[in-house]
Coordinates of C-alpha atoms in Angstrom, one line a residue:
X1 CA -27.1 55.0 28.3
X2 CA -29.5 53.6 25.8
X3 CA -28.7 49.6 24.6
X4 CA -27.2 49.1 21.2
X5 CA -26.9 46.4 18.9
X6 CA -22.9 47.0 17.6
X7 CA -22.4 44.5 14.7
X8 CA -18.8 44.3 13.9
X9 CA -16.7 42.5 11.5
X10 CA -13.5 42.4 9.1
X11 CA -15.1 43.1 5.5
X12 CA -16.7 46.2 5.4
X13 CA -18.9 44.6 2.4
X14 CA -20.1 41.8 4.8
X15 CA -21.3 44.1 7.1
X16 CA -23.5 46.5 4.8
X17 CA -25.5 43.5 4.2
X18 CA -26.1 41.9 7.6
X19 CA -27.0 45.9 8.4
X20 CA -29.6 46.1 6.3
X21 CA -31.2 42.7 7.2
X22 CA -31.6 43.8 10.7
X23 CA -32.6 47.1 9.6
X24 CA -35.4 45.4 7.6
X25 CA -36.3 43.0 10.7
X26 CA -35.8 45.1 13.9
X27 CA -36.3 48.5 12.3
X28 CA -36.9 51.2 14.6
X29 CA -36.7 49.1 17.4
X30 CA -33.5 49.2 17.8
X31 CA -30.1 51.4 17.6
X32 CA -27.4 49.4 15.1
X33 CA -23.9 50.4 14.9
X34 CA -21.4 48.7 12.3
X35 CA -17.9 49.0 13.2
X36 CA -14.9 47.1 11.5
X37 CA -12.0 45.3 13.1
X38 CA -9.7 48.6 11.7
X39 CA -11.9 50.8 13.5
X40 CA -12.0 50.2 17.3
X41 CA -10.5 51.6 19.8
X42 CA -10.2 51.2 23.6
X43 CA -13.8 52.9 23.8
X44 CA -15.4 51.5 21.3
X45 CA -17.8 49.2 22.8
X46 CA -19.6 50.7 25.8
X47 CA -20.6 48.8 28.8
X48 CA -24.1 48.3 28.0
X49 CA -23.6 47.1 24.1
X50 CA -25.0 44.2 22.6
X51 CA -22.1 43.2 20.5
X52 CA -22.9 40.7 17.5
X53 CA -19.2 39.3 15.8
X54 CA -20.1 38.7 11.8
X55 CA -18.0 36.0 12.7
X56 CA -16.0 33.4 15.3
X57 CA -12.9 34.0 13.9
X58 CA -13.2 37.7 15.3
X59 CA -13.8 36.5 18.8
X60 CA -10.1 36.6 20.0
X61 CA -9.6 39.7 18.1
X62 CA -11.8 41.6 20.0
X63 CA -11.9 40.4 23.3
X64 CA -9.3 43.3 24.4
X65 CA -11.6 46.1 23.9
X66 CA -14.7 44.2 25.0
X67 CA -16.0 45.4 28.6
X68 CA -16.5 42.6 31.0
X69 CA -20.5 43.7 31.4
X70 CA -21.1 43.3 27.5
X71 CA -23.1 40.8 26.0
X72 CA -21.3 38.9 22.9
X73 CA -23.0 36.9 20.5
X74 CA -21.4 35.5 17.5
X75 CA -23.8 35.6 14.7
X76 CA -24.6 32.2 12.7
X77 CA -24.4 32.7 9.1
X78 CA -27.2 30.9 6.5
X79 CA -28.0 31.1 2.6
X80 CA -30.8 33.4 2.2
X81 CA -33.5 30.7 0.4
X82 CA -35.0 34.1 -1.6
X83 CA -32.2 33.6 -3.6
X84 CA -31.9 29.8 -4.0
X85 CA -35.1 30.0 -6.6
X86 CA -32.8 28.7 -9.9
X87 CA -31.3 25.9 -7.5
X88 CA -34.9 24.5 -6.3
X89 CA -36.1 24.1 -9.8
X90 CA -32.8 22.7 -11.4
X91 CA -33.2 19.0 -12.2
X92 CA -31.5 16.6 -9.4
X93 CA -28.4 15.1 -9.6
X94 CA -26.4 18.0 -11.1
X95 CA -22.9 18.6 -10.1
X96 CA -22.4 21.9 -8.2
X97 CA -19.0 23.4 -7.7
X98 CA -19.1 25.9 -4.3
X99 CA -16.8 28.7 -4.3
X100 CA -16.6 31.2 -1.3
X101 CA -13.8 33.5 0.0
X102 CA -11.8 30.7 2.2
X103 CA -11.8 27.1 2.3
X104 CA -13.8 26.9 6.1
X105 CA -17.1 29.4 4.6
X106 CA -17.0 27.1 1.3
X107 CA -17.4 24.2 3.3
X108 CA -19.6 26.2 5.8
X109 CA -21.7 27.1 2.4
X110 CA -21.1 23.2 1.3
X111 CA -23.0 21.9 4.2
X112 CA -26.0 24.3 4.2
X113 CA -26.8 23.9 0.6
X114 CA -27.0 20.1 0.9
X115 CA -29.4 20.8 3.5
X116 CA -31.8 23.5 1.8
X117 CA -31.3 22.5 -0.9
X118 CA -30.6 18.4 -0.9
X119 CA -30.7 16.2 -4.5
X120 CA -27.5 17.7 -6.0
X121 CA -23.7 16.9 -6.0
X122 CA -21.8 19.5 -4.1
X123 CA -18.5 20.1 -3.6
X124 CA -16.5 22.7 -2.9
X125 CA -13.4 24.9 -4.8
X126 CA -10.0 25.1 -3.3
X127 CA -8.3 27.3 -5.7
X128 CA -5.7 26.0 -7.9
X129 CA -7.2 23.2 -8.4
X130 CA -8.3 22.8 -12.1
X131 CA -12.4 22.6 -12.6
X132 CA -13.5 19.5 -13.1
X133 CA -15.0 18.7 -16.5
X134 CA -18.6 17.4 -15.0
X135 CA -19.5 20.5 -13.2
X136 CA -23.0 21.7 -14.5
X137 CA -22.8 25.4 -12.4
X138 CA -20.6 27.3 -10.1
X139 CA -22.6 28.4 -6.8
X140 CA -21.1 31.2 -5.3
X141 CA -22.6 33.4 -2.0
X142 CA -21.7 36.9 -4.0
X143 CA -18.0 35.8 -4.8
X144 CA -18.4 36.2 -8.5
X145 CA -14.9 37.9 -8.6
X146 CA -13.5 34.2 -7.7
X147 CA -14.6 32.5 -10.5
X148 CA -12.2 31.5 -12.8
X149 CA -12.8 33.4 -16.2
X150 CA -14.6 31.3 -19.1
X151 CA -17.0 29.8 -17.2
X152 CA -20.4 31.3 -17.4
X153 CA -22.6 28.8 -16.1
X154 CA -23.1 30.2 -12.8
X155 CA -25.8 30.6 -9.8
X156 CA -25.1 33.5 -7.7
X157 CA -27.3 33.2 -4.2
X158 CA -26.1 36.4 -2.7
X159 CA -24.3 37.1 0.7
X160 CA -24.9 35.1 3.6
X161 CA -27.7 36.0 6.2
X162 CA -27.9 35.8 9.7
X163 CA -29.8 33.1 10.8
X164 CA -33.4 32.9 12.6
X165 CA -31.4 31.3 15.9
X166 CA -29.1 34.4 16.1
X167 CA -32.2 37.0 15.4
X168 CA -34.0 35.4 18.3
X169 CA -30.8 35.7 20.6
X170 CA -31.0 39.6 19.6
X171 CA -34.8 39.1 21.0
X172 CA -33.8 38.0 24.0
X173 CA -31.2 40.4 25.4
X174 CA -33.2 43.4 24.1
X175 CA -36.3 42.1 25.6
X176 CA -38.2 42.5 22.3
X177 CA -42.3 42.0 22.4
X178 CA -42.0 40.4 19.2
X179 CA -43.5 37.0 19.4
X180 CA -41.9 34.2 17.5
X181 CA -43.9 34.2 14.4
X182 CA -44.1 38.0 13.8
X183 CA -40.3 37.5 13.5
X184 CA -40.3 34.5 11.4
X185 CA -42.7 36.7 9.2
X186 CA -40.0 39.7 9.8
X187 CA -37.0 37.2 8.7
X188 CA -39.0 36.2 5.9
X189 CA -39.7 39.8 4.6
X190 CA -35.8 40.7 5.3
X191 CA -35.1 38.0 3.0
X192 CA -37.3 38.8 -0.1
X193 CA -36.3 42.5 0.7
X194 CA -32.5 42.0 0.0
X195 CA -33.0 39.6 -2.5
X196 CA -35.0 42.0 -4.8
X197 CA -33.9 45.6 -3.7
X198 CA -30.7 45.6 -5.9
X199 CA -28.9 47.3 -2.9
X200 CA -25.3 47.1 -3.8
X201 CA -22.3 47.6 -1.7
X202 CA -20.4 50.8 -2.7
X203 CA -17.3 50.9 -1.3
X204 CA -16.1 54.4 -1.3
X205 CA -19.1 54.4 1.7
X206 CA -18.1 54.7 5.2
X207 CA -19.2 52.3 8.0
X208 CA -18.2 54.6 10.3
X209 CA -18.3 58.5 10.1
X210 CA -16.5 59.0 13.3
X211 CA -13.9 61.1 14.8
X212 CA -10.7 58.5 15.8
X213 CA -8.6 61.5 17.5
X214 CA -6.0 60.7 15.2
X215 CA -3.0 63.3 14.5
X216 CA -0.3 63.5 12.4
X217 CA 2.2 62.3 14.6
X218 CA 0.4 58.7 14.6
X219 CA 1.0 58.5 11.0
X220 CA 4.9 56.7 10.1
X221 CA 5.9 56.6 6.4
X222 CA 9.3 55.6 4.6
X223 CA 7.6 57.2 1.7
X224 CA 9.3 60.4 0.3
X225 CA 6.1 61.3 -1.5
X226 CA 3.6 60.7 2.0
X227 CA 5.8 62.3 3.8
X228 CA 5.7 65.2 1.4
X229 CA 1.9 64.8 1.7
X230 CA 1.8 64.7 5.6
X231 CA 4.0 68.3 5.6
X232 CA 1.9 70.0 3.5
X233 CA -1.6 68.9 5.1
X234 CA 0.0 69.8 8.3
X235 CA 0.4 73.3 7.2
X236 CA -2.9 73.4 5.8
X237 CA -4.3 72.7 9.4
X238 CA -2.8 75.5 10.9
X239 CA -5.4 77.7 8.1
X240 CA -9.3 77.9 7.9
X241 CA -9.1 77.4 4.5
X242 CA -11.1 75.0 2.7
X243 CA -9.3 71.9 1.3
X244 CA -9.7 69.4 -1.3
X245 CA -8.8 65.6 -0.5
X246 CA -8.4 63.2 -3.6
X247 CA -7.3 60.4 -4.3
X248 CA -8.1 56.3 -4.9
X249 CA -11.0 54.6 -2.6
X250 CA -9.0 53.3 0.1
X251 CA -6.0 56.0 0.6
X252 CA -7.3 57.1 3.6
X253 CA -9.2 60.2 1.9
X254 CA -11.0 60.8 5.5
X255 CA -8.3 59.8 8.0
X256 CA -6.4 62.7 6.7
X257 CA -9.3 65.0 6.8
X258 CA -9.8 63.8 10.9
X259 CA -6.0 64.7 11.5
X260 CA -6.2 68.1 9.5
X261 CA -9.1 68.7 11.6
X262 CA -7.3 67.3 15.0
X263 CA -3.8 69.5 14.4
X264 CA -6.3 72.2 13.7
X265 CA -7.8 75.2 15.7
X266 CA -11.1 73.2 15.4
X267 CA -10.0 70.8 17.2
X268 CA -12.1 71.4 20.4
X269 CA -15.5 71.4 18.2
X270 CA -16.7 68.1 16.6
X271 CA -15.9 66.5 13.2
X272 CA -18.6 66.1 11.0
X273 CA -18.7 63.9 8.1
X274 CA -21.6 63.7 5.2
X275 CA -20.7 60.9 2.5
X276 CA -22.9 62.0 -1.0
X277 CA -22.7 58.3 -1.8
X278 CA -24.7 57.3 1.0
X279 CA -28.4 58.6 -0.1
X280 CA -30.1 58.9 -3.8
X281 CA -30.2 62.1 -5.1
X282 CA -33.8 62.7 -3.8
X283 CA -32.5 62.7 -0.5
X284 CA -29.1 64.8 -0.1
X285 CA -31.6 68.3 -0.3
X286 CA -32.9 67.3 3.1
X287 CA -30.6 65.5 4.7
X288 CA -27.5 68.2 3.8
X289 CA -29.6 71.6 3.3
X290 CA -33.2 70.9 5.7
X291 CA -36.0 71.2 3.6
X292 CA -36.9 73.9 1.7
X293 CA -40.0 74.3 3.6
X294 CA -37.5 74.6 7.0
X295 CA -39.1 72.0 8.8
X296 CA -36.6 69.7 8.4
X297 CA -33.0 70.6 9.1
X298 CA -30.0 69.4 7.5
X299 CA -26.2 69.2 8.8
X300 CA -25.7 72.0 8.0
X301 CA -28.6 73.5 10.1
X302 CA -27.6 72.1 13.8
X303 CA -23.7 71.9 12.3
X304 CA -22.6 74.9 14.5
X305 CA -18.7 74.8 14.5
X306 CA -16.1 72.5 13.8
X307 CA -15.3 70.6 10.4
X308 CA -17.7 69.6 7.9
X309 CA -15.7 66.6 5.8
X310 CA -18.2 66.3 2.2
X311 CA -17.1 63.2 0.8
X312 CA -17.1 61.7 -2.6
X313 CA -18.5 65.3 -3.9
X314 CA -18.7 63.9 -7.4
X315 CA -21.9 62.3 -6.3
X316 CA -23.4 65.5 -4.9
X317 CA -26.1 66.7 -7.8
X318 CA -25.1 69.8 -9.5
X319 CA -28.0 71.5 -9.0
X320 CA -26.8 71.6 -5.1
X321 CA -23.6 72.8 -5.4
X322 CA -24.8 76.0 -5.6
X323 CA -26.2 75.3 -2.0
X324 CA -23.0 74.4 -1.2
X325 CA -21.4 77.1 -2.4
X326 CA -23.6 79.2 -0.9
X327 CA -22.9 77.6 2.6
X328 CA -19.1 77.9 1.7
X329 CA -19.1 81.6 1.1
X330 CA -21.1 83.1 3.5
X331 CA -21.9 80.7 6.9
X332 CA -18.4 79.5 7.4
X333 CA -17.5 82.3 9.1
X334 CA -20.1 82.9 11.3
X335 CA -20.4 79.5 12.2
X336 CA -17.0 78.7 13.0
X337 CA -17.1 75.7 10.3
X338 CA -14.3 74.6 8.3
X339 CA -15.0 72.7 5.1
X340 CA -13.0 70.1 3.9
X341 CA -14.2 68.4 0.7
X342 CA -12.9 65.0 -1.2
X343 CA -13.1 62.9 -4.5
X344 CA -12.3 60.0 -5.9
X345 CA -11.7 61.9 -9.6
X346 CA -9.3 64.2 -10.3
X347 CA -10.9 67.6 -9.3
X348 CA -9.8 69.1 -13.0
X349 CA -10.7 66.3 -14.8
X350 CA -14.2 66.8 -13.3
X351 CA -15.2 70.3 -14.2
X352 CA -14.3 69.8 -17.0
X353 CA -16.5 67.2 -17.7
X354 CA -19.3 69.3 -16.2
X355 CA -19.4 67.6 -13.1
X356 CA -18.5 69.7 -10.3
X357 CA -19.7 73.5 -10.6
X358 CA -16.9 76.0 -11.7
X359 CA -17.7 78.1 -8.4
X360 CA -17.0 75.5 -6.5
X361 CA -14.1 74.6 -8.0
X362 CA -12.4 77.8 -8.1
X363 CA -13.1 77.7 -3.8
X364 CA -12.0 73.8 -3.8
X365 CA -9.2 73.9 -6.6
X366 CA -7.0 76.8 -4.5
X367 CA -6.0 73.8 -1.9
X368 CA -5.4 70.8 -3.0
X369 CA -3.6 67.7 -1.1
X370 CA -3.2 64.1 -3.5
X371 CA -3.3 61.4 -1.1
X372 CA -0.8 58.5 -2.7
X373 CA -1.9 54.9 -3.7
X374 CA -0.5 52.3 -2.0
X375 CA 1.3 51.4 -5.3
X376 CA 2.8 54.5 -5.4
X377 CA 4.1 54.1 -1.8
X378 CA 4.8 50.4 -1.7
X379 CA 7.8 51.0 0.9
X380 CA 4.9 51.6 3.5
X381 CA 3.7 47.9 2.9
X382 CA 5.7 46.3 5.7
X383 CA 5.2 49.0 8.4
X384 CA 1.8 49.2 7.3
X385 CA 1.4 45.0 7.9
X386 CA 3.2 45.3 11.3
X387 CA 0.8 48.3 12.5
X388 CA -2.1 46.5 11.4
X389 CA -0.6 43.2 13.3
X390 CA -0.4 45.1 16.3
X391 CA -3.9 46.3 16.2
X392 CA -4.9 42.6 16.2
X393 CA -2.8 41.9 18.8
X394 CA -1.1 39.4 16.4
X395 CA 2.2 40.4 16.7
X396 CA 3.4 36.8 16.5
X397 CA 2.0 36.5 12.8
X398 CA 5.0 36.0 9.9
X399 CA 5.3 35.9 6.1
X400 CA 7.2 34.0 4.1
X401 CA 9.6 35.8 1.8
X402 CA 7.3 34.6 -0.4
X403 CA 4.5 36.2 0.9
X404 CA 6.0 39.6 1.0
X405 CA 7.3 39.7 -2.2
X406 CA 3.6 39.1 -3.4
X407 CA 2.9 41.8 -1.2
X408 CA 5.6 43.6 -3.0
X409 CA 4.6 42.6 -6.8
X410 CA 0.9 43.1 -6.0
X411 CA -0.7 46.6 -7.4
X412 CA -3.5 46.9 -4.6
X413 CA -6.4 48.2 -6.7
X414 CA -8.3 48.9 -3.4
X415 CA -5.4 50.5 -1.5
X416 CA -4.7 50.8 2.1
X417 CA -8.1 49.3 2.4
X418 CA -7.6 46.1 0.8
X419 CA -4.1 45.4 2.5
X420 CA -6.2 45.4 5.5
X421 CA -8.5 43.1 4.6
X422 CA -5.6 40.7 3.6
X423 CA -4.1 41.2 7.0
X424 CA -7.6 40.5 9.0
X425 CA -8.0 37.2 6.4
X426 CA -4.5 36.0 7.4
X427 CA -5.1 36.8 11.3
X428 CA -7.9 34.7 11.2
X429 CA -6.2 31.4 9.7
X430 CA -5.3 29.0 12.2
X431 CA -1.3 29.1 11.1
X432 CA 0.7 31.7 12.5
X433 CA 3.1 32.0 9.5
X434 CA 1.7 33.1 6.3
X435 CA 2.9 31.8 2.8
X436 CA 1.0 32.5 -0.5
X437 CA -0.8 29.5 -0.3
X438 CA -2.4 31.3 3.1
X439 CA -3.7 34.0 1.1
X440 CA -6.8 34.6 -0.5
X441 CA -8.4 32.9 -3.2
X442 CA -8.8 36.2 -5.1
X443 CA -5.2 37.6 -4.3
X444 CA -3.5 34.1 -4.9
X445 CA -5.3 34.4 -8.5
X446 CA -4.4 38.1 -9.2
X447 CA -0.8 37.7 -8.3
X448 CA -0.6 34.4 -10.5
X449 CA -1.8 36.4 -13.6
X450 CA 0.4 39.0 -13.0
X451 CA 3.3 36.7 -12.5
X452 CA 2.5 35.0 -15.7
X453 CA 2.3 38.3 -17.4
X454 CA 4.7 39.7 -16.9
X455 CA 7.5 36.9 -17.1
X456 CA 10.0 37.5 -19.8
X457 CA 12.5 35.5 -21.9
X458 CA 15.8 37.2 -18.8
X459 CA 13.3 35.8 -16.1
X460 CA 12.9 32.5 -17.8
X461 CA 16.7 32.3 -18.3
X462 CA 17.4 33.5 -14.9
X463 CA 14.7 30.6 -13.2
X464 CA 16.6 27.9 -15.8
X465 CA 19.9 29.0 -14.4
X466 CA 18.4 28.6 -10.8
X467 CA 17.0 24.8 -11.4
X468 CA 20.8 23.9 -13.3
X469 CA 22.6 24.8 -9.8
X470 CA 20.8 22.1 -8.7
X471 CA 21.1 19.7 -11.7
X472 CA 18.0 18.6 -12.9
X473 CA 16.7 21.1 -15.4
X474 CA 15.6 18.2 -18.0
X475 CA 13.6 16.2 -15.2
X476 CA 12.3 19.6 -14.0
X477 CA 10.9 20.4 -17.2
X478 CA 9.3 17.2 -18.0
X479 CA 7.7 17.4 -14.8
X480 CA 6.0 20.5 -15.7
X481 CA 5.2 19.3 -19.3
X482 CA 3.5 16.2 -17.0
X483 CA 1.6 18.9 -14.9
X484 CA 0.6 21.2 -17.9
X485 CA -1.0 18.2 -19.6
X486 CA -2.4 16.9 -16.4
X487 CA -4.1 20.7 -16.1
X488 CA -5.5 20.2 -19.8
X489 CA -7.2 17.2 -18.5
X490 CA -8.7 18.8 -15.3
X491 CA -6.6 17.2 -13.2
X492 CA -3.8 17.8 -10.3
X493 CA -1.3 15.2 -9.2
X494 CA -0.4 13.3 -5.7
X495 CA 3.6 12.8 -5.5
X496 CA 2.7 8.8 -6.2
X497 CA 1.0 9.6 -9.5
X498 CA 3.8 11.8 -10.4
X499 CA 6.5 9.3 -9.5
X500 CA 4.3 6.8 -11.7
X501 CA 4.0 9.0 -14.7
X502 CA 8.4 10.0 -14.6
X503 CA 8.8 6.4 -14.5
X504 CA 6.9 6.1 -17.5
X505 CA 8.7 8.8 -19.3
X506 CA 12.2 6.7 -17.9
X507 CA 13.1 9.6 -15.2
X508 CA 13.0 7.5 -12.2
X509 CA 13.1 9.5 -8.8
X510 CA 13.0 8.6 -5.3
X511 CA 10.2 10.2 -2.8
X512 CA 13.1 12.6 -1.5
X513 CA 14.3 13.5 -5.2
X514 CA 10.7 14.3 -6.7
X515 CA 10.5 16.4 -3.5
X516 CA 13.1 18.2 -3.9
X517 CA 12.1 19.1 -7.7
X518 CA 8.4 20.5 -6.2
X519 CA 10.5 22.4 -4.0
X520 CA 12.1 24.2 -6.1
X521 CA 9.5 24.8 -8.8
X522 CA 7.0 26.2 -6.3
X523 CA 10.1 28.3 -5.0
X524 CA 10.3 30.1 -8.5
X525 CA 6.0 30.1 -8.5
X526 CA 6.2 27.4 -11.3
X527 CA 3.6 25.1 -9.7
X528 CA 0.3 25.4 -7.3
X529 CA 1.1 23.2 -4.7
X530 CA -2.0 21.8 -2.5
X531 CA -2.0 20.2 1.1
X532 CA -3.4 16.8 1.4
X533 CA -4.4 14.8 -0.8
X534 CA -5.7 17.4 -3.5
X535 CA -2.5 17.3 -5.6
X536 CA -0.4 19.8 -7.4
X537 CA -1.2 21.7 -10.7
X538 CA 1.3 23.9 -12.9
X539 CA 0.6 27.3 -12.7
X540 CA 0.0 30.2 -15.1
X541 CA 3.3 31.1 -14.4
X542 CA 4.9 27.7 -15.1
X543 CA 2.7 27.3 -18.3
X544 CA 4.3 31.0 -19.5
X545 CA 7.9 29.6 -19.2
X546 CA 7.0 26.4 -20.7
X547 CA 6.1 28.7 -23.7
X548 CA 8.8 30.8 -23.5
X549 CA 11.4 27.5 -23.2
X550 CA 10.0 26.2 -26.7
X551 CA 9.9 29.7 -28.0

């Protein structure tokens, strides 16, 4: 069996982007497989794979599924200096603020900068804490999303690379002649390539178009409206009809499509999967119909029975859903090939927006199955967390009550997707039970807008009725009022400084009482409470009741 290069990883993101750096550098040397954590199975990873972790903190995760004979490397991760132009030519001395998706790759991203790029003052973001007032620019490796809003002073130096130590590891075990310099000058050309190409991530793309052998019976759901879903595709597998799968990016759009195909009559032949996102226009004539000259075939030349799953068919050009259609009418029956297509839109909404061909929706429109958001079936959320614990082999992870209710309160804009990527983040941390302070940046800072949002004058009663049980509503307000104008100032607050400032203000408290006050204010999501010695801040939320108190 021929060697490969598998590169795998938690963010499906991260991965597009180390792909195409060792596209650009090894090129047709070698055969490169991305695979996420979500993805592998017990045969993932054959005997004879190079397997390259996008990470260390995958290391344990995987070592279940990784053959004794393979060879592991974990890749090392540097700031690709193409993109570090605007921080060479800024004058010295300016104060740099570092933010990154977690507090170890900020201070990973920390300590490389003030190497490559020594003569400034870095330091790097936590998450509540308020930005300081001297900070000249935000430096962010393609975390732009995690930048508090109103500050527009930033320096975006793109995703991470792998470094020229790891490339030369890759070398090694493939037994590469490719002397040192000519991959220097490779690495070099990689760099410049993805700092200029404008490649962007899309992330209704697949990593992986492969067939998991999933069925229906794999799938649990507490949700009346899945399971609802799951009947009806299950009847639909038992046809040859074509179907129609939409719904959000992240549903699981093509895990649906793999167990229609599984429960099917097909089910012996292979599953075939061509994502119109994946190639520019130019190329989806060739790569899906063959040229027009024949010499090339398409998949749908050497596709000779089984399913054919189109995804995201809003990106397929219109003048080649005729081909399509074509294909659909007349070669499905001869060939043995069901079709099964999928958008993100609804179907309606796009012919009649002169999107998708009215042929082709009259064939696509006569089954249609609506896979639910995760919003819409937030009952799943809990078995959903535990199955993906259990693929991690992390079974002794817990959440605070806390954390799930954040779960709970959270709208998941990316779906079934995202809650996985929440789940791989939190396996990852070194603490085995999870509060919201464990989550990430970006999900901390959602929820805490949406709490602040949508607080009303009953919640703000009930949360004042909640601090009186315990007495001390008239110190617990002050001490937010202390926090709020700490916040104003750019600055959070030790437990000393606080005690300092009461005492001031003539609320005198012992270490326990103040304690006790934090407590409960973080309880009720009032306050951003830090570990160490960065201090506590009020929170979005807390300034919203404040309001709603004086109101």
């Amino acid at each position: 069996m021929k060697k490969r290069l598998l590169v795998i990883g938690i963010q499906e993101e991260n991965l597009f982007h180390l792909t195409k750096q060792l596209e650009y550098i090894f090129e047709s040397l070698i055969t490169i497989k991305c695979i996420t954590l979500k993805e592998i199975q017990s045969d993932s990873i054959f005997p004879s794979d190079v397997v390259l972790l996008a990470g260390s903190e995958t290391q344990g995760l995987i070592k279940p599924f990784l053959p004794a004979e393979s060879v592991c490397i974990v890749a090392e991760r540097t700031e690709n200096t193409a993109n570090l132009k605007q921080l060479f030519y800024l004058e010295s001395k300016k104060n740099l603020l570092v933010i990154n998706d977690n507090e170890n790759s900020t201070a990973e991203t920390v300590d490389s900068l003030k190497q490559i790029a020594p003569g400034h003052n870095y330091s790097g973001y936590s998450g509540h804490q308020p930005i300081p007032k001297n900070i000249d620019f935000i430096v962010t490796p393609g975390e732009t999303n995690l930048i508090p809003k109103g500050f527009t002073d930033i320096i975006d130096i793109g995703p991470r690379v792998i470094s020229i130590e790891t490339l030369s590891s890759i070398k090694k075990y493939f037994h590469f002649q490719l002397n040192n310099e000519l991959l220097i000058q490779r690495y070099i050309k990689a760099m410049i390539l993805l700092a200029n190409d404008g490649i962007k991530y899309d992330p209704t793309s697949s990593i992986s178009d492969q067939n998991l052998n999933r069925t229906f019976s794999q799938l649990s759901t507490k949700s009346a409206l899945m399971k609802s879903t799951l009947e009806i595709a299950a009847k639909i597998a038992q046809t040859s009809t074509i179907v129609h799968v939409q719904g959000e990016a992240g549903t699981g759009k093509q895990m649906i499509a793999e167990m229609i195909h599984n429960e099917s009559s097909y089910s012996h032949l292979p599953f075939y999967v061509y994502n119109c996102s994946d190639s520019e226009s130019s190329s989806i004539q060739e790569e899906l119909f063959g040229s027009t000259d024949g010499r090339i075939k398409g998949v749908i030349d050497y596709t000779t029975g089984g399913t054919l799953y189109v995804k995201n068919m809003e990106r397929l050009p219109y003048s080649l859903q005729e081909d399509l259609l074509e294909f659909i009418k007349f070669n499905t029956n001869r060939k043995k090939i069901r079709i099964i297509t999928a958008t993100i839109p609804n179907l309606d909404e796009l012919q009649k927006n002169g999107i998708i061909h009215t042929a082709i929706y009259s064939y696509a429109s006569s089954c249609i199955l609506k896979i639910p958001s995760l919003s819409e079936r937030k009952e799943d959320i809990k078995y959903l967390i535990e199955r993906f614990k259990t693929h991690f082999n992390k079974k002794e992870l817990s959440f605070s009550e806390e954390a799930i209710q954040a779960f709970y309160q959270y709208q998941w804009p990316g779906n079934i997707r995202e809650l996985y990527n929440v789940i791989s983040y939190c396996v990852c941390l070194d603490s085995m039970y999870i509060t919201p302070d464990s989550l990430p940046l970006y999900f901390r800072g959602n929820q805490e807008k949406r709490d602040a949002e949508s607080l009303t004058e009953a919640d703000a009663e009930y949360i004042v009725s909640q601090i009186e049980v315990h007495g001390f509503l008239s110190e617990s307000i002050r001490l937010l009022s202390l926090y709020k104008e700490g916040k104003s100032k750019h600055k959070s607050y030790g437990r000393r400084k606080m005690k300092e400032l009461l005492l001031q203000e003539n609320y005198p408290l012992t270490d326990q009482q103040l304690r006790l006050r934090i407590e409960v204010l973080n309880k009720h999501g009032l306050l951003n409470v830090q570990k160490g010695r960065r201090g506590t801040t009020i929170s979005s939320k807390g300034e919203t009741f404040l309001e709603l108190l004086d109101g």
